Amino acid sequence: MNSGELTTMKTKSFLETESDAKAETTGAPQRPSALEQAGGTKGIVYSALPALAFVVANNFGGIGVAIIASLAVAVAIGLVRLLRKESMQPAIGGVFGVVVAAGIVWFTGSAKDYFLIGIWASLAGAVLFLGSVLVRWPLAGVLWNTATGKGNVWREDKRSRLYFDIATLVLAVVFGARFAVQQYFYVTDQVGSLGAAKIAMGFPLLAVALLVVAWAARSSNKRLAAVGLLPAKRG
């Protein structure tokens, strides 16, 4: 073995050691945030475009044009994501949702029914979150602690349950408000206002609730660490 090969082997060994040390320091990759799972800021904008296209096209060309416009926008967003090699999960979900909504409109012949699934999904969400608090299993705590691998240790502490009760109730209010406002516009046949409410009360309003969930999780971790139910370094 010549000196050049020996130097190369030593360099490679050094880099591998440094890589291992860095991996141990940084730990496992962090889970994607709710915003990242939604496709980032662009994903939030993209999610609003099909509904906006539907409302605008319906005003100018009627239901048939509106259906075609919303489907075309949803497919175009998917193609853009594909070409940019971005996550396709939000795009696929968006296309599926638009197809179902457009199918309902085509069947009923009423433009306002484009928003029907979202309206009743909001009611279901409000009932589910509120019900989980009433049965003492606040859903914000269940979902968060399951996702982070902490299990049900948080339920052993009354104050931690209270934190997640608050976060879950905020989510219930968000979904309940969505239902109340959009149902009013639905009953009064205000399609344009329905579209505006869907966009304004979509992720922006949910983001506020998610901040409360993050507060609850952080407060719970500190509390559990303080009473010895979690290691202090995880608080």
PDB file of C-alpha atoms in Angstrom:
ATOM      1  CA  MET A   1       0.000   0.000   0.000  1.00  0.00           C
ATOM      2  CA  ASN A   2       1.489   3.333  -1.080  1.00  0.00           C
ATOM      3  CA  SER A   3       1.366   6.578   0.886  1.00  0.00           C
ATOM      4  CA  GLY A   4      -1.439   8.012  -1.284  1.00  0.00           C
ATOM      5  CA  GLU A   5      -3.763   5.099  -0.580  1.00  0.00           C
ATOM      6  CA  LEU A   6      -2.926   5.262   3.126  1.00  0.00           C
ATOM      7  CA  THR A   7      -3.751   8.978   3.218  1.00  0.00           C
ATOM      8  CA  THR A   8      -7.060   8.359   1.423  1.00  0.00           C
ATOM      9  CA  MET A   9      -8.019   5.639   3.890  1.00  0.00           C
ATOM     10  CA  LYS A  10      -7.178   7.850   6.876  1.00  0.00           C
ATOM     11  CA  THR A  11      -9.193  10.722   5.427  1.00  0.00           C
ATOM     12  CA  LYS A  12     -12.195   8.494   4.792  1.00  0.00           C
ATOM     13  CA  SER A  13     -11.976   7.058   8.285  1.00  0.00           C
ATOM     14  CA  PHE A  14     -11.813  10.561   9.766  1.00  0.00           C
ATOM     15  CA  LEU A  15     -14.856  11.739   7.779  1.00  0.00           C
ATOM     16  CA  GLU A  16     -16.876   8.678   8.791  1.00  0.00           C
ATOM     17  CA  THR A  17     -16.013   9.275  12.436  1.00  0.00           C
ATOM     18  CA  GLU A  18     -17.033  12.931  12.172  1.00  0.00           C
ATOM     19  CA  SER A  19     -20.284  11.929  10.452  1.00  0.00           C
ATOM     20  CA  ASP A  20     -21.111   9.422  13.174  1.00  0.00           C
ATOM     21  CA  ALA A  21     -20.372  11.978  15.870  1.00  0.00           C
ATOM     22  CA  LYS A  22     -22.578  14.547  14.187  1.00  0.00           C
ATOM     23  CA  ALA A  23     -25.407  12.038  13.874  1.00  0.00           C
ATOM     24  CA  GLU A  24     -25.165  11.251  17.570  1.00  0.00           C
ATOM     25  CA  THR A  25     -25.219  14.972  18.396  1.00  0.00           C
ATOM     26  CA  THR A  26     -28.150  15.933  16.223  1.00  0.00           C
ATOM     27  CA  GLY A  27     -30.193  12.807  16.949  1.00  0.00           C
ATOM     28  CA  ALA A  28     -32.992  11.427  14.796  1.00  0.00           C
ATOM     29  CA  PRO A  29     -34.525  13.576  12.069  1.00  0.00           C
ATOM     30  CA  GLN A  30     -37.292  15.827  13.321  1.00  0.00           C
ATOM     31  CA  ARG A  31     -40.867  15.065  12.376  1.00  0.00           C
ATOM     32  CA  PRO A  32     -42.294  17.389   9.713  1.00  0.00           C
ATOM     33  CA  SER A  33     -44.437  20.179  11.111  1.00  0.00           C
ATOM     34  CA  ALA A  34     -48.113  20.605  10.254  1.00  0.00           C
ATOM     35  CA  LEU A  35     -47.145  23.344   7.817  1.00  0.00           C
ATOM     36  CA  GLU A  36     -44.563  21.113   6.129  1.00  0.00           C
ATOM     37  CA  GLN A  37     -47.070  18.269   5.845  1.00  0.00           C
ATOM     38  CA  ALA A  38     -49.484  20.659   4.156  1.00  0.00           C
ATOM     39  CA  GLY A  39     -46.834  21.493   1.564  1.00  0.00           C
ATOM     40  CA  GLY A  40     -45.409  24.611   3.188  1.00  0.00           C
ATOM     41  CA  THR A  41     -46.613  28.140   2.538  1.00  0.00           C
ATOM     42  CA  LYS A  42     -47.061  27.380  -1.162  1.00  0.00           C
ATOM     43  CA  GLY A  43     -49.189  24.385  -0.239  1.00  0.00           C
ATOM     44  CA  ILE A  44     -51.539  26.601   1.753  1.00  0.00           C
ATOM     45  CA  VAL A  45     -51.875  28.983  -1.193  1.00  0.00           C
ATOM     46  CA  TYR A  46     -52.369  26.093  -3.617  1.00  0.00           C
ATOM     47  CA  SER A  47     -55.143  24.608  -1.460  1.00  0.00           C
ATOM     48  CA  ALA A  48     -57.163  27.813  -1.748  1.00  0.00           C
ATOM     49  CA  LEU A  49     -56.871  28.201  -5.524  1.00  0.00           C
ATOM     50  CA  PRO A  50     -59.412  25.553  -6.713  1.00  0.00           C
ATOM     51  CA  ALA A  51     -62.166  27.024  -4.509  1.00  0.00           C
ATOM     52  CA  LEU A  52     -61.281  30.528  -5.700  1.00  0.00           C
ATOM     53  CA  ALA A  53     -61.348  29.368  -9.324  1.00  0.00           C
ATOM     54  CA  PHE A  54     -64.731  27.719  -8.769  1.00  0.00           C
ATOM     55  CA  VAL A  55     -66.324  30.866  -7.318  1.00  0.00           C
ATOM     56  CA  VAL A  56     -64.916  33.201  -9.978  1.00  0.00           C
ATOM     57  CA  ALA A  57     -65.787  30.872 -12.868  1.00  0.00           C
ATOM     58  CA  ASN A  58     -69.285  30.285 -11.493  1.00  0.00           C
ATOM     59  CA  ASN A  59     -69.921  34.023 -11.443  1.00  0.00           C
ATOM     60  CA  PHE A  60     -68.929  34.404 -15.085  1.00  0.00           C
ATOM     61  CA  GLY A  61     -69.772  31.099 -16.735  1.00  0.00           C
ATOM     62  CA  GLY A  62     -72.060  29.042 -14.540  1.00  0.00           C
ATOM     63  CA  ILE A  63     -71.724  25.658 -12.869  1.00  0.00           C
ATOM     64  CA  GLY A  64     -70.246  23.737 -15.813  1.00  0.00           C
ATOM     65  CA  VAL A  65     -67.440  26.241 -16.326  1.00  0.00           C
ATOM     66  CA  ALA A  66     -66.838  26.413 -12.592  1.00  0.00           C
ATOM     67  CA  ILE A  67     -66.415  22.641 -12.321  1.00  0.00           C
ATOM     68  CA  ILE A  68     -63.974  22.559 -15.235  1.00  0.00           C
ATOM     69  CA  ALA A  69     -62.028  25.529 -13.846  1.00  0.00           C
ATOM     70  CA  SER A  70     -61.616  24.056 -10.354  1.00  0.00           C
ATOM     71  CA  LEU A  71     -60.574  20.659 -11.718  1.00  0.00           C
ATOM     72  CA  ALA A  72     -58.133  22.278 -14.164  1.00  0.00           C
ATOM     73  CA  VAL A  73     -56.530  24.333 -11.398  1.00  0.00           C
ATOM     74  CA  ALA A  74     -56.228  21.305  -9.088  1.00  0.00           C
ATOM     75  CA  VAL A  75     -54.601  19.196 -11.837  1.00  0.00           C
ATOM     76  CA  ALA A  76     -52.292  22.076 -12.821  1.00  0.00           C
ATOM     77  CA  ILE A  77     -51.114  22.393  -9.218  1.00  0.00           C
ATOM     78  CA  GLY A  78     -50.366  18.672  -9.188  1.00  0.00           C
ATOM     79  CA  LEU A  79     -48.347  18.946 -12.407  1.00  0.00           C
ATOM     80  CA  VAL A  80     -46.380  21.929 -11.064  1.00  0.00           C
ATOM     81  CA  ARG A  81     -45.509  19.988  -7.922  1.00  0.00           C
ATOM     82  CA  LEU A  82     -44.513  16.990  -9.999  1.00  0.00           C
ATOM     83  CA  LEU A  83     -42.241  19.048 -12.249  1.00  0.00           C
ATOM     84  CA  ARG A  84     -40.642  20.735  -9.249  1.00  0.00           C
ATOM     85  CA  LYS A  85     -40.224  17.348  -7.540  1.00  0.00           C
ATOM     86  CA  GLU A  86     -42.175  18.571  -4.519  1.00  0.00           C
ATOM     87  CA  SER A  87     -44.289  16.405  -2.204  1.00  0.00           C
ATOM     88  CA  MET A  88     -47.254  15.041  -4.133  1.00  0.00           C
ATOM     89  CA  GLN A  89     -49.347  14.071  -1.111  1.00  0.00           C
ATOM     90  CA  PRO A  90     -51.048  17.485  -0.705  1.00  0.00           C
ATOM     91  CA  ALA A  91     -51.649  17.694  -4.455  1.00  0.00           C
ATOM     92  CA  ILE A  92     -53.213  14.224  -4.667  1.00  0.00           C
ATOM     93  CA  GLY A  93     -55.437  14.963  -1.692  1.00  0.00           C
ATOM     94  CA  GLY A  94     -56.409  18.293  -3.230  1.00  0.00           C
ATOM     95  CA  VAL A  95     -57.327  16.757  -6.582  1.00  0.00           C
ATOM     96  CA  PHE A  96     -59.371  14.038  -4.879  1.00  0.00           C
ATOM     97  CA  GLY A  97     -61.264  16.596  -2.787  1.00  0.00           C
ATOM     98  CA  VAL A  98     -62.024  18.768  -5.808  1.00  0.00           C
ATOM     99  CA  VAL A  99     -63.206  15.763  -7.836  1.00  0.00           C
ATOM    100  CA  VAL A 100     -65.618  14.706  -5.078  1.00  0.00           C
ATOM    101  CA  ALA A 101     -66.900  18.264  -4.571  1.00  0.00           C
ATOM    102  CA  ALA A 102     -67.317  18.770  -8.323  1.00  0.00           C
ATOM    103  CA  GLY A 103     -69.157  15.459  -8.579  1.00  0.00           C
ATOM    104  CA  ILE A 104     -71.655  16.556  -5.931  1.00  0.00           C
ATOM    105  CA  VAL A 105     -72.238  19.857  -7.734  1.00  0.00           C
ATOM    106  CA  TRP A 106     -72.732  18.051 -11.037  1.00  0.00           C
ATOM    107  CA  PHE A 107     -75.254  15.713  -9.412  1.00  0.00           C
ATOM    108  CA  THR A 108     -77.245  18.347  -7.491  1.00  0.00           C
ATOM    109  CA  GLY A 109     -76.918  21.212  -9.961  1.00  0.00           C
ATOM    110  CA  SER A 110     -76.292  23.675  -7.136  1.00  0.00           C
ATOM    111  CA  ALA A 111     -73.027  25.617  -6.985  1.00  0.00           C
ATOM    112  CA  LYS A 112     -73.150  25.991  -3.207  1.00  0.00           C
ATOM    113  CA  ASP A 113     -72.879  22.222  -2.814  1.00  0.00           C
ATOM    114  CA  TYR A 114     -69.214  22.493  -3.811  1.00  0.00           C
ATOM    115  CA  PHE A 115     -68.631  23.421  -0.173  1.00  0.00           C
ATOM    116  CA  LEU A 116     -71.012  20.880   1.364  1.00  0.00           C
ATOM    117  CA  ILE A 117     -68.419  18.267   2.362  1.00  0.00           C
ATOM    118  CA  GLY A 118     -66.232  20.853   4.057  1.00  0.00           C
ATOM    119  CA  ILE A 119     -69.171  22.261   6.001  1.00  0.00           C
ATOM    120  CA  TRP A 120     -70.231  18.928   7.455  1.00  0.00           C
ATOM    121  CA  ALA A 121     -66.630  17.864   8.009  1.00  0.00           C
ATOM    122  CA  SER A 122     -66.238  20.966  10.174  1.00  0.00           C
ATOM    123  CA  LEU A 123     -69.280  19.980  12.240  1.00  0.00           C
ATOM    124  CA  ALA A 124     -67.934  16.447  12.625  1.00  0.00           C
ATOM    125  CA  GLY A 125     -64.577  17.825  13.756  1.00  0.00           C
ATOM    126  CA  ALA A 126     -66.189  20.117  16.321  1.00  0.00           C
ATOM    127  CA  VAL A 127     -68.279  17.283  17.771  1.00  0.00           C
ATOM    128  CA  LEU A 128     -65.294  14.912  17.826  1.00  0.00           C
ATOM    129  CA  PHE A 129     -62.973  17.342  19.611  1.00  0.00           C
ATOM    130  CA  LEU A 130     -65.636  18.397  22.116  1.00  0.00           C
ATOM    131  CA  GLY A 131     -66.667  14.808  22.770  1.00  0.00           C
ATOM    132  CA  SER A 132     -63.082  13.758  23.432  1.00  0.00           C
ATOM    133  CA  VAL A 133     -62.845  16.355  26.212  1.00  0.00           C
ATOM    134  CA  LEU A 134     -66.120  15.194  27.755  1.00  0.00           C
ATOM    135  CA  VAL A 135     -64.883  11.582  27.932  1.00  0.00           C
ATOM    136  CA  ARG A 136     -61.564  12.782  29.442  1.00  0.00           C
ATOM    137  CA  TRP A 137     -59.444  11.800  26.425  1.00  0.00           C
ATOM    138  CA  PRO A 138     -58.726  15.231  24.837  1.00  0.00           C
ATOM    139  CA  LEU A 139     -57.887  14.473  21.235  1.00  0.00           C
ATOM    140  CA  ALA A 140     -55.094  17.056  20.978  1.00  0.00           C
ATOM    141  CA  GLY A 141     -53.222  15.198  23.715  1.00  0.00           C
ATOM    142  CA  VAL A 142     -53.900  11.775  22.250  1.00  0.00           C
ATOM    143  CA  LEU A 143     -52.702  12.725  18.775  1.00  0.00           C
ATOM    144  CA  TRP A 144     -49.681  14.727  19.900  1.00  0.00           C
ATOM    145  CA  ASN A 145     -48.355  12.204  22.400  1.00  0.00           C
ATOM    146  CA  THR A 146     -48.987   9.271  20.080  1.00  0.00           C
ATOM    147  CA  ALA A 147     -47.084  11.031  17.283  1.00  0.00           C
ATOM    148  CA  THR A 148     -44.160  11.881  19.564  1.00  0.00           C
ATOM    149  CA  GLY A 149     -43.999   8.423  21.137  1.00  0.00           C
ATOM    150  CA  LYS A 150     -44.805   9.486  24.709  1.00  0.00           C
ATOM    151  CA  GLY A 151     -47.834   7.245  24.972  1.00  0.00           C
ATOM    152  CA  ASN A 152     -50.395   7.988  27.675  1.00  0.00           C
ATOM    153  CA  VAL A 153     -48.102   9.130  30.481  1.00  0.00           C
ATOM    154  CA  TRP A 154     -49.561  12.647  30.202  1.00  0.00           C
ATOM    155  CA  ARG A 155     -52.941  11.372  31.418  1.00  0.00           C
ATOM    156  CA  GLU A 156     -51.429  10.531  34.798  1.00  0.00           C
ATOM    157  CA  ASP A 157     -51.072  14.236  35.585  1.00  0.00           C
ATOM    158  CA  LYS A 158     -54.200  16.369  36.054  1.00  0.00           C
ATOM    159  CA  ARG A 159     -52.515  19.597  34.980  1.00  0.00           C
ATOM    160  CA  SER A 160     -51.217  18.053  31.760  1.00  0.00           C
ATOM    161  CA  ARG A 161     -54.724  16.868  30.932  1.00  0.00           C
ATOM    162  CA  LEU A 162     -55.960  20.416  31.551  1.00  0.00           C
ATOM    163  CA  TYR A 163     -53.426  21.822  29.069  1.00  0.00           C
ATOM    164  CA  PHE A 164     -54.616  19.447  26.384  1.00  0.00           C
ATOM    165  CA  ASP A 165     -58.268  20.024  27.337  1.00  0.00           C
ATOM    166  CA  ILE A 166     -57.739  23.709  26.552  1.00  0.00           C
ATOM    167  CA  ALA A 167     -56.004  22.971  23.239  1.00  0.00           C
ATOM    168  CA  THR A 168     -58.719  20.511  22.217  1.00  0.00           C
ATOM    169  CA  LEU A 169     -61.478  22.971  23.087  1.00  0.00           C
ATOM    170  CA  VAL A 170     -59.777  25.618  20.957  1.00  0.00           C
ATOM    171  CA  LEU A 171     -59.787  23.171  18.043  1.00  0.00           C
ATOM    172  CA  ALA A 172     -63.468  22.460  18.708  1.00  0.00           C
ATOM    173  CA  VAL A 173     -64.200  26.198  18.590  1.00  0.00           C
ATOM    174  CA  VAL A 174     -62.292  26.577  15.311  1.00  0.00           C
ATOM    175  CA  PHE A 175     -64.206  23.768  13.627  1.00  0.00           C
ATOM    176  CA  GLY A 176     -67.486  24.911  15.171  1.00  0.00           C
ATOM    177  CA  ALA A 177     -66.953  28.457  13.911  1.00  0.00           C
ATOM    178  CA  ARG A 178     -66.205  27.153  10.429  1.00  0.00           C
ATOM    179  CA  PHE A 179     -69.448  25.198  10.431  1.00  0.00           C
ATOM    180  CA  ALA A 180     -71.583  28.036  11.809  1.00  0.00           C
ATOM    181  CA  VAL A 181     -70.312  30.684   9.375  1.00  0.00           C
ATOM    182  CA  GLN A 182     -70.237  28.514   6.268  1.00  0.00           C
ATOM    183  CA  GLN A 183     -73.596  26.918   7.050  1.00  0.00           C
ATOM    184  CA  TYR A 184     -75.132  30.382   7.285  1.00  0.00           C
ATOM    185  CA  PHE A 185     -73.755  31.334   3.872  1.00  0.00           C
ATOM    186  CA  TYR A 186     -74.886  27.962   2.500  1.00  0.00           C
ATOM    187  CA  VAL A 187     -78.459  28.387   3.717  1.00  0.00           C
ATOM    188  CA  THR A 188     -78.608  31.947   2.375  1.00  0.00           C
ATOM    189  CA  ASP A 189     -77.161  30.881  -1.015  1.00  0.00           C
ATOM    190  CA  GLN A 190     -74.116  33.163  -0.826  1.00  0.00           C
ATOM    191  CA  VAL A 191     -71.652  31.163  -2.932  1.00  0.00           C
ATOM    192  CA  GLY A 192     -69.065  33.948  -3.132  1.00  0.00           C
ATOM    193  CA  SER A 193     -69.089  34.415   0.631  1.00  0.00           C
ATOM    194  CA  LEU A 194     -68.806  30.644   1.061  1.00  0.00           C
ATOM    195  CA  GLY A 195     -65.607  30.650  -0.972  1.00  0.00           C
ATOM    196  CA  ALA A 196     -64.189  33.585   0.968  1.00  0.00           C
ATOM    197  CA  ALA A 197     -65.067  31.953   4.295  1.00  0.00           C
ATOM    198  CA  LYS A 198     -63.514  28.647   3.255  1.00  0.00           C
ATOM    199  CA  ILE A 199     -60.230  30.368   2.437  1.00  0.00           C
ATOM    200  CA  ALA A 200     -60.161  32.755   5.405  1.00  0.00           C
ATOM    201  CA  MET A 201     -61.207  30.106   7.923  1.00  0.00           C
ATOM    202  CA  GLY A 202     -58.980  27.399   6.491  1.00  0.00           C
ATOM    203  CA  PHE A 203     -55.356  26.925   7.486  1.00  0.00           C
ATOM    204  CA  PRO A 204     -54.857  30.496   8.833  1.00  0.00           C
ATOM    205  CA  LEU A 205     -57.442  29.870  11.555  1.00  0.00           C
ATOM    206  CA  LEU A 206     -56.231  26.320  12.125  1.00  0.00           C
ATOM    207  CA  ALA A 207     -52.667  27.620  12.538  1.00  0.00           C
ATOM    208  CA  VAL A 208     -53.789  29.647  15.544  1.00  0.00           C
ATOM    209  CA  ALA A 209     -55.245  26.508  17.121  1.00  0.00           C
ATOM    210  CA  LEU A 210     -52.055  24.575  16.384  1.00  0.00           C
ATOM    211  CA  LEU A 211     -50.081  27.216  18.272  1.00  0.00           C
ATOM    212  CA  VAL A 212     -52.247  26.476  21.290  1.00  0.00           C
ATOM    213  CA  VAL A 213     -51.607  22.746  20.826  1.00  0.00           C
ATOM    214  CA  ALA A 214     -47.852  23.442  20.718  1.00  0.00           C
ATOM    215  CA  TRP A 215     -48.174  25.495  23.922  1.00  0.00           C
ATOM    216  CA  ALA A 216     -50.067  22.645  25.597  1.00  0.00           C
ATOM    217  CA  ALA A 217     -47.450  20.098  24.543  1.00  0.00           C
ATOM    218  CA  ARG A 218     -44.558  22.238  25.759  1.00  0.00           C
ATOM    219  CA  SER A 219     -46.288  23.013  29.062  1.00  0.00           C
ATOM    220  CA  SER A 220     -47.183  19.351  29.548  1.00  0.00           C
ATOM    221  CA  ASN A 221     -43.608  18.215  28.914  1.00  0.00           C
ATOM    222  CA  LYS A 222     -42.263  20.676  31.470  1.00  0.00           C
ATOM    223  CA  ARG A 223     -44.871  19.613  33.989  1.00  0.00           C
ATOM    224  CA  LEU A 224     -44.246  15.888  33.467  1.00  0.00           C
ATOM    225  CA  ALA A 225     -40.497  16.431  33.785  1.00  0.00           C
ATOM    226  CA  ALA A 226     -41.043  18.391  37.001  1.00  0.00           C
ATOM    227  CA  VAL A 227     -43.092  15.607  38.612  1.00  0.00           C
ATOM    228  CA  GLY A 228     -40.753  12.866  37.368  1.00  0.00           C
ATOM    229  CA  LEU A 229     -43.015  11.289  34.747  1.00  0.00           C
ATOM    230  CA  LEU A 230     -40.616  12.303  31.956  1.00  0.00           C
ATOM    231  CA  PRO A 231     -36.821  12.731  31.967  1.00  0.00           C
ATOM    232  CA  ALA A 232     -35.950  16.390  32.540  1.00  0.00           C
ATOM    233  CA  LYS A 233     -33.986  16.585  29.264  1.00  0.00           C
ATOM    234  CA  ARG A 234     -37.187  15.851  27.302  1.00  0.00           C
ATOM    235  CA  GLY A 235     -39.142  18.651  28.895  1.00  0.00           C
TER     236      GLY A 235
END
